[in-house]
mmCIF file of C-alpha atoms and ligand atoms in Angstrom:
data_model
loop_
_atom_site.group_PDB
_atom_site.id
_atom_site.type_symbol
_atom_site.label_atom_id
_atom_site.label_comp_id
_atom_site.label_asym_id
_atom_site.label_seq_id
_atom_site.Cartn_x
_atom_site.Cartn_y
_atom_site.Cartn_z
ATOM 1 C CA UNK U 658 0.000 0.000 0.000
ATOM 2 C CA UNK U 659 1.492 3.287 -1.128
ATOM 3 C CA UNK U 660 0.201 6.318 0.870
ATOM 4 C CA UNK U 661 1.305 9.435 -0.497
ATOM 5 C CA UNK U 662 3.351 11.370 2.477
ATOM 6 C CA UNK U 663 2.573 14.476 3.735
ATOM 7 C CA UNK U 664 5.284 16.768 5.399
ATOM 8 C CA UNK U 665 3.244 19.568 8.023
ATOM 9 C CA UNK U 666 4.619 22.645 9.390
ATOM 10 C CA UNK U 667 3.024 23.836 12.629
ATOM 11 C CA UNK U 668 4.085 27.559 13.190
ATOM 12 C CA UNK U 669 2.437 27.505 16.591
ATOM 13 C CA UNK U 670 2.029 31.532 17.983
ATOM 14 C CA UNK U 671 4.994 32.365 15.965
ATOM 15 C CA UNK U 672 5.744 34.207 12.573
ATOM 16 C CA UNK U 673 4.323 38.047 11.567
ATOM 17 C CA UNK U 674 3.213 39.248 7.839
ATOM 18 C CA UNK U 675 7.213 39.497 7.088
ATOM 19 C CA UNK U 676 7.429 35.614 7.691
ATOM 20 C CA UNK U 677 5.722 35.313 4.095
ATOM 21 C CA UNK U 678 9.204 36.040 2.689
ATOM 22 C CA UNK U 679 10.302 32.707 4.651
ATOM 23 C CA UNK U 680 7.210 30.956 3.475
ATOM 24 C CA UNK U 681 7.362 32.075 0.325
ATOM 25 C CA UNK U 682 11.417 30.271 0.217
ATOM 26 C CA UNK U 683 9.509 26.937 1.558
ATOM 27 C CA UNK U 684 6.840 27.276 -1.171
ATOM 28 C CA UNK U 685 9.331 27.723 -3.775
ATOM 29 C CA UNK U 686 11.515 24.785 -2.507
ATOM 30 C CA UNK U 687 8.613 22.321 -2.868
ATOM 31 C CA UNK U 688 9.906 21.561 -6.712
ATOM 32 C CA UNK U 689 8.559 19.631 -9.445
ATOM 33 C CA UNK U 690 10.884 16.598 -7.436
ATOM 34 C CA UNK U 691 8.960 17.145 -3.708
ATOM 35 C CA UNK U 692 5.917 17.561 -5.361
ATOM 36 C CA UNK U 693 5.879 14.186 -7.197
ATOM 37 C CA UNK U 694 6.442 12.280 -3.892
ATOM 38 C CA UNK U 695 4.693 14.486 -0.903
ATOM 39 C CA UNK U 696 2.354 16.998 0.100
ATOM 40 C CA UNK U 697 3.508 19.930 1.788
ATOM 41 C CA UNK U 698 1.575 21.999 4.246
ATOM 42 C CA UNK U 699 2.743 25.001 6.340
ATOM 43 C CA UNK U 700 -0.173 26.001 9.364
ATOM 44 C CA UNK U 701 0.681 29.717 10.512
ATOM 45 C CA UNK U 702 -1.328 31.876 12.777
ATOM 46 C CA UNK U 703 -4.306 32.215 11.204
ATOM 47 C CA UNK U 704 -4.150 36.328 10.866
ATOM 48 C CA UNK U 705 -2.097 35.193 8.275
ATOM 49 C CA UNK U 706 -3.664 32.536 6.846
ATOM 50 C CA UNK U 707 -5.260 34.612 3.813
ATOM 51 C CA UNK U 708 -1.995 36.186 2.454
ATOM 52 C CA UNK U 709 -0.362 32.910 2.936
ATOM 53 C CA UNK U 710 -3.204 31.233 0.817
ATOM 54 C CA UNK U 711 -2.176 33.308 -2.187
ATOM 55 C CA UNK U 712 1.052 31.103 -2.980
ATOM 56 C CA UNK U 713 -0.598 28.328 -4.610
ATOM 57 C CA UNK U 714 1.624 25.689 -4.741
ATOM 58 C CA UNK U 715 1.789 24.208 -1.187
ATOM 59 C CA UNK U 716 -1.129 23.758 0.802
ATOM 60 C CA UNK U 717 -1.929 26.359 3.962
ATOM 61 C CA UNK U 718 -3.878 25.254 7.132
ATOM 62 C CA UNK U 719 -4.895 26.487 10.805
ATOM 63 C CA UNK U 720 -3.945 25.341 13.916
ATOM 64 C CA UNK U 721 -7.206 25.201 15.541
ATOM 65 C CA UNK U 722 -10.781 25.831 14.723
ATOM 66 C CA UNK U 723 -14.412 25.920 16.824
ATOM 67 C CA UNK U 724 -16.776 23.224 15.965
ATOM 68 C CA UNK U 725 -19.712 25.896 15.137
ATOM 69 C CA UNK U 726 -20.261 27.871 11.843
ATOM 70 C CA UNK U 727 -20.596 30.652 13.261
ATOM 71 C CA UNK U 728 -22.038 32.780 16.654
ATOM 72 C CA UNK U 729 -20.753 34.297 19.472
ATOM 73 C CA UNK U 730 -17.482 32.521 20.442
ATOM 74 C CA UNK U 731 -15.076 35.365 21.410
ATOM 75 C CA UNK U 732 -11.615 34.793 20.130
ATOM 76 C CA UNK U 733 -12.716 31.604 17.977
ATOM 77 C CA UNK U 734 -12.727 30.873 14.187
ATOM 78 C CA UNK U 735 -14.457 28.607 12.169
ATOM 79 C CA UNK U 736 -13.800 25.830 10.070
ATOM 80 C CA UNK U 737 -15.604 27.749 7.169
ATOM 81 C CA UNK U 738 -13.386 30.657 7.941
ATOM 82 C CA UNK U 739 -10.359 28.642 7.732
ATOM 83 C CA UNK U 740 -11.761 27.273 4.188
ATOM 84 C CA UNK U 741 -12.947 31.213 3.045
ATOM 85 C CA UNK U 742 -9.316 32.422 3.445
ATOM 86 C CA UNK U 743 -7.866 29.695 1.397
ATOM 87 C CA UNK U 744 -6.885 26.890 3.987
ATOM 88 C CA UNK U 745 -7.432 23.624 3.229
ATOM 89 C CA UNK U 746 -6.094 21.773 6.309
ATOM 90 C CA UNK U 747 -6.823 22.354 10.144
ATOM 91 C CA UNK U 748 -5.001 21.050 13.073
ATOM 92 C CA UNK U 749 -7.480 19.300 15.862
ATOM 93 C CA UNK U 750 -6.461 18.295 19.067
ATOM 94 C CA UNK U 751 -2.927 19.547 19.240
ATOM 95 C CA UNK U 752 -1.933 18.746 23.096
ATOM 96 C CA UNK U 753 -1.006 22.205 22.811
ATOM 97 C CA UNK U 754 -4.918 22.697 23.234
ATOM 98 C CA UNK U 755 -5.875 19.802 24.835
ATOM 99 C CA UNK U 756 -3.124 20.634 27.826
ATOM 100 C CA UNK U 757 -3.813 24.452 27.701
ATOM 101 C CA UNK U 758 -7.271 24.683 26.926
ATOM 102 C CA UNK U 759 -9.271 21.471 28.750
ATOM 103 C CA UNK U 760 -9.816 19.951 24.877
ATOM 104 C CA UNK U 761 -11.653 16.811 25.395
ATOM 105 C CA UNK U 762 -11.518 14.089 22.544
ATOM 106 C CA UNK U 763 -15.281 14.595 22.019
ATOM 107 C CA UNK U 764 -14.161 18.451 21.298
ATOM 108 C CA UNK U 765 -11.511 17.113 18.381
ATOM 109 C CA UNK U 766 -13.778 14.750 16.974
ATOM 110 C CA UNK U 767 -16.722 17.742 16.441
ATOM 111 C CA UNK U 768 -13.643 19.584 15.659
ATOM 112 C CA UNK U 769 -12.618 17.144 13.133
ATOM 113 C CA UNK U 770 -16.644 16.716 11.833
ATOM 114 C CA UNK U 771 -16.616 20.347 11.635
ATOM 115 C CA UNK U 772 -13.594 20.353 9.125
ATOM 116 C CA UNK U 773 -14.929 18.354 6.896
ATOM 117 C CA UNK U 774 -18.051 20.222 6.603
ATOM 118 C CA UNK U 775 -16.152 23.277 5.390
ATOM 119 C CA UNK U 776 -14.634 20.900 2.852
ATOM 120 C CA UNK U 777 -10.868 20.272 4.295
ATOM 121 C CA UNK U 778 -9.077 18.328 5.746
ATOM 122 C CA UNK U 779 -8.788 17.449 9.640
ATOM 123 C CA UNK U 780 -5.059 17.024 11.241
ATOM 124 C CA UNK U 781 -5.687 14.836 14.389
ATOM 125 C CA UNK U 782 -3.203 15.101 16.873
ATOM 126 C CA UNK U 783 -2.640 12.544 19.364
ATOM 127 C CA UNK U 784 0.191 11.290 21.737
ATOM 128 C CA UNK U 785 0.595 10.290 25.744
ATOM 129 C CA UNK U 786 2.351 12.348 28.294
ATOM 130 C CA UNK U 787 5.683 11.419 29.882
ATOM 131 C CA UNK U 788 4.532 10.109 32.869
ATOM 132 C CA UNK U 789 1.951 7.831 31.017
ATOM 133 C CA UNK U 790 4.868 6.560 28.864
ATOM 134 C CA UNK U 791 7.042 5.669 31.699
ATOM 135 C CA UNK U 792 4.356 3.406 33.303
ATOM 136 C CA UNK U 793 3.773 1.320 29.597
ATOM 137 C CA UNK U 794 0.531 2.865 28.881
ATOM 138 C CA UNK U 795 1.419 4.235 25.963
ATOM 139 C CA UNK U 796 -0.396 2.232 23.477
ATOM 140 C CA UNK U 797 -3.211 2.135 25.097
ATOM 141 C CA UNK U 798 -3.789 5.820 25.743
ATOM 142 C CA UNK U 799 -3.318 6.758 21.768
ATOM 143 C CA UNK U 800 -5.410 3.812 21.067
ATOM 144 C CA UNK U 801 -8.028 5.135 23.141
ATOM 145 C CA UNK U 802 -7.377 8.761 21.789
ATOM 146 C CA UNK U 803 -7.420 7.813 18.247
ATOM 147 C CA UNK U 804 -10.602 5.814 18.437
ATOM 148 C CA UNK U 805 -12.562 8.746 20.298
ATOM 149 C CA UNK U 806 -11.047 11.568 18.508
ATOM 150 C CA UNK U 807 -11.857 10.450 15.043
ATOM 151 C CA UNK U 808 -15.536 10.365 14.183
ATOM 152 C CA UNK U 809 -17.184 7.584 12.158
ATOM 153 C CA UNK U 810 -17.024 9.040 9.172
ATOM 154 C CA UNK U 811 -13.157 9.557 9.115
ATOM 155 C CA UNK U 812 -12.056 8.496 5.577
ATOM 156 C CA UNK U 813 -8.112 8.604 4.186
ATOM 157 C CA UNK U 814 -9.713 11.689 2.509
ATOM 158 C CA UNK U 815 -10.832 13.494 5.296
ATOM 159 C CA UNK U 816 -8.391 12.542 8.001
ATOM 160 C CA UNK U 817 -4.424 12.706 8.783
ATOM 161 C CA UNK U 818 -3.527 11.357 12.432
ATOM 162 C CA UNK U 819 -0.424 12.606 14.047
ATOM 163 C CA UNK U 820 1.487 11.199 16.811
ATOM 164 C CA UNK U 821 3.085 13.299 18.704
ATOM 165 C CA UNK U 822 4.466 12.071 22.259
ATOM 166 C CA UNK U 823 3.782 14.922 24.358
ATOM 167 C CA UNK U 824 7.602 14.752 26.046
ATOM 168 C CA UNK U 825 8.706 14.991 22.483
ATOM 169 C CA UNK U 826 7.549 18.268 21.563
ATOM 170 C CA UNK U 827 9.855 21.346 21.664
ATOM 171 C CA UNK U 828 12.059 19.357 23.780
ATOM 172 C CA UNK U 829 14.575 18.082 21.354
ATOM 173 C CA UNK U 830 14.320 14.623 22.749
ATOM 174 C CA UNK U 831 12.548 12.118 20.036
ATOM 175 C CA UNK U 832 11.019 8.492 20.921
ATOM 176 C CA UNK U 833 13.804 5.654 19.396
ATOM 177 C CA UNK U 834 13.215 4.203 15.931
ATOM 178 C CA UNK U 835 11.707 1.361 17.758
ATOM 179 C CA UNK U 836 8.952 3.092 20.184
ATOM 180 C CA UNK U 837 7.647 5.200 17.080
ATOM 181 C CA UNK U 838 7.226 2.225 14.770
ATOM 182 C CA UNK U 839 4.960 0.030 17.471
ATOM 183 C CA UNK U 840 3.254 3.082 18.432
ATOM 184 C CA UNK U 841 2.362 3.407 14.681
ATOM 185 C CA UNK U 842 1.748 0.098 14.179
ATOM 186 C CA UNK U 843 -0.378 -0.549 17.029
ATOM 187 C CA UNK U 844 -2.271 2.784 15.235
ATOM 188 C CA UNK U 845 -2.376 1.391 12.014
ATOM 189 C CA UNK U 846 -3.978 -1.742 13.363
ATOM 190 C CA UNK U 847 -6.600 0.037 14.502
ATOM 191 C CA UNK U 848 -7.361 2.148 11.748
ATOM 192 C CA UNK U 849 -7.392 -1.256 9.892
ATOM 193 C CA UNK U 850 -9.688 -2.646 12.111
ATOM 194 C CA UNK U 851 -12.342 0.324 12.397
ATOM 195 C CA UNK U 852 -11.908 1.936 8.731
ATOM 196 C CA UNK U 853 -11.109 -1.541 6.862
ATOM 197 C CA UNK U 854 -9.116 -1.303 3.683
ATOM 198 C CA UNK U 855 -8.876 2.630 3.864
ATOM 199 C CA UNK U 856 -7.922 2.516 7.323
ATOM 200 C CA UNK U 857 -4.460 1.462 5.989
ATOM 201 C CA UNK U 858 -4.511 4.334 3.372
ATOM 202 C CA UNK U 859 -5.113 7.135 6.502
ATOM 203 C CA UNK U 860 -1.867 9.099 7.091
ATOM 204 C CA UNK U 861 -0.142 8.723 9.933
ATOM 205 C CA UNK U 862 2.307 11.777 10.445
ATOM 206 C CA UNK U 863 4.874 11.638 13.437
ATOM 207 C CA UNK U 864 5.830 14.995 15.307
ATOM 208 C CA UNK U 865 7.410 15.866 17.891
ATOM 209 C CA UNK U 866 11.082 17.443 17.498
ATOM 210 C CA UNK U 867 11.418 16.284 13.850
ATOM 211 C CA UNK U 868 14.746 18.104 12.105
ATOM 212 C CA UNK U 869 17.152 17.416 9.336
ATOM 213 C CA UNK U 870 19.440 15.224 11.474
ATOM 214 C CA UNK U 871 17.220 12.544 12.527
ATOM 215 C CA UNK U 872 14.040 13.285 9.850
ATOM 216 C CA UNK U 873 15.553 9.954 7.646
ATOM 217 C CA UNK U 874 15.168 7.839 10.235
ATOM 218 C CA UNK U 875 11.942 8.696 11.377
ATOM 219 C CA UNK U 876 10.491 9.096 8.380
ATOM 220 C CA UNK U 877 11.793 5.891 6.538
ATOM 221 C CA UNK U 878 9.702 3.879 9.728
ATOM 222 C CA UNK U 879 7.148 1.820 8.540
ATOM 223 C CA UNK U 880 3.194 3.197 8.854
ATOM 224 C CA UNK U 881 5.010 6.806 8.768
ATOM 225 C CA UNK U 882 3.417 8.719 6.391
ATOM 226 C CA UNK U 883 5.333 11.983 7.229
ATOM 227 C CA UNK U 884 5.930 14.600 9.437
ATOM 228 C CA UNK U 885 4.330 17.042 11.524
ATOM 229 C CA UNK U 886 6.847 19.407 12.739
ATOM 230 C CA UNK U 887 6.977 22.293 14.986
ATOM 231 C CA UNK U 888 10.244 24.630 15.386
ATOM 232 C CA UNK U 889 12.084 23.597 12.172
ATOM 233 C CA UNK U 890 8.971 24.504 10.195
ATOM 234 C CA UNK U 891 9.940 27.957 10.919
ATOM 235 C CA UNK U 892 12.988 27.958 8.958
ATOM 236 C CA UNK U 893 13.026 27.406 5.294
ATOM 237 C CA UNK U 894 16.455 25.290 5.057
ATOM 238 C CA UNK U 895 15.490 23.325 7.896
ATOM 239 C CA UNK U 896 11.862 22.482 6.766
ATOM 240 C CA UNK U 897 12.783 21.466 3.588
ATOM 241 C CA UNK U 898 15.453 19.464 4.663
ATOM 242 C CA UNK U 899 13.384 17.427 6.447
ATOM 243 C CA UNK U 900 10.728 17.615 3.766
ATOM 244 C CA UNK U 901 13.837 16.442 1.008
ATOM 245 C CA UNK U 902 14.652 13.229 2.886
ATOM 246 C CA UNK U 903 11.806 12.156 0.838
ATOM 247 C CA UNK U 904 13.718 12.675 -2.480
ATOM 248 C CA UNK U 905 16.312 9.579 -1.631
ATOM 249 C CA UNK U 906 13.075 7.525 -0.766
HETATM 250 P P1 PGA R 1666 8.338 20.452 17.577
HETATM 251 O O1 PGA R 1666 6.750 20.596 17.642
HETATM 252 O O2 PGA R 1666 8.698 19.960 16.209
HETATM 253 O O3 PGA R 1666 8.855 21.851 17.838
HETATM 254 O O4 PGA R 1666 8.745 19.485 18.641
HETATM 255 C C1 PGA R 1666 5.908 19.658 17.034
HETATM 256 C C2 PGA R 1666 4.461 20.040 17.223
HETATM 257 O O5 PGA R 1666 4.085 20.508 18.309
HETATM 258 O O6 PGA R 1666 3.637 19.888 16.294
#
């Protein structure tokens, strides 16, 4: 089964309408050679989703969006939004928001359903703390995250699932080669077993300090469909360094 990779940027609460220079050196690195073997995506703050949107070539998303269309949700933006400036991508359930902001799997799956009903694509984010790591629970908490944070109607269309181990993120420290392919395995599994045959065509992105150095060996795991990467999605070089591994693939 061939699933085509995707390689994510997640700009977090960083980057300012200058930044488009730097986006606009990623966008223009994602060549005829990157574009035959992945999908690129860069998800800035959404004030600048719109002007992002206008470089065509690689795809633009948000980080977050409300499950309603619209109403009165200080501070919130919808999923329609997201789609009306151009974004074709949203990140759900980023343990950035379900640490900072109480999100609840129920919230990312409405999150997710609300995504697709603006016509793009949901980015699920899932992953277990350190603590929960160190006593083995791992699989089971993403295995209990995945299946509650994807709705029923999650297709390989609709839906990319990233792991990212919380203890990973921004840290520098990455899971071994190992620990990320039975997490994704165990993942894959049970996409398989929900989803059937198109369960094994949903990407599964790993994040979580993802750079130049170790992106070949991370990405080169089996049931790793890319990468979803934080800090070295800020930098041109460094992005696309980790987005060219895919060219010696
Ligand atoms: P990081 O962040 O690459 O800076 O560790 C990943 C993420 O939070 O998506």
């Amino acid at each position: 089964m061939t699933v085509r990779p995707l390689v994510a940027g997640n700009w977090k609460m960083n980057g300012a309408l200058e930044s488009f220079e730097e986006f606009s050196k990623i966008a223009a690195g994602y060549d005829a050679a990157l574009a035959e073997k992945i999908d690129m995506l860069v998800c800035p703050p959404a004030v600048l989703l719109a002007k992002f949107a206008e470089v065509k070539n690689i795809a633009v998303g948000a980080q977050n969006c409300h499950s309603a269309v619209s109403g009165a949700f200080t501070g919130d933006i919808s999923a329609e939004m997201v789609a009306d400036a151009g974004g074709t991508y949203v990140l759900v359930g980023h343990s950035e928001r379900r640490e900072g902001y109480g999100e609840t799997d129920a919230d990312v799956a409405a999150k997710a359903e609300a995504a697709w009903r603006a016509g793009i694509i949901a980015v699920v984010c899932i992953g277990e703390s350190l603590e929960q790591r160190e006593a083995g629970e791992t699989i089971a908490v993403v295995t209990e995250q995945v299946t509650k944070s994807l709705p029923d109607a999650s297709n390989s269309e609709n839906t990319v699932v990233a792991y990212e181990p919380i203890w990973a993120i921004g840290t520098g420290k990455t899971p071994t080669a190992d620990d990320v392919a039975e997490v994704h395995a165990a993942l894959r599994k049970s996409l398989e077993e929900r989803f059937g045959e198109d369960g094994s065509k949903i990407r599964l992105l790993y994040g979580g300090s993802v750079k130049p150095s170790n992106a070949a060996e991370l990405l080169a795991l089996p049931n790793v469909n890319g990468a979803l990467v934080g800090g070295a999605s800020l930098k041109a070089a460094d992005f696309l360094g980790i987005a060219e591994v895919y060219k010696n693939f």
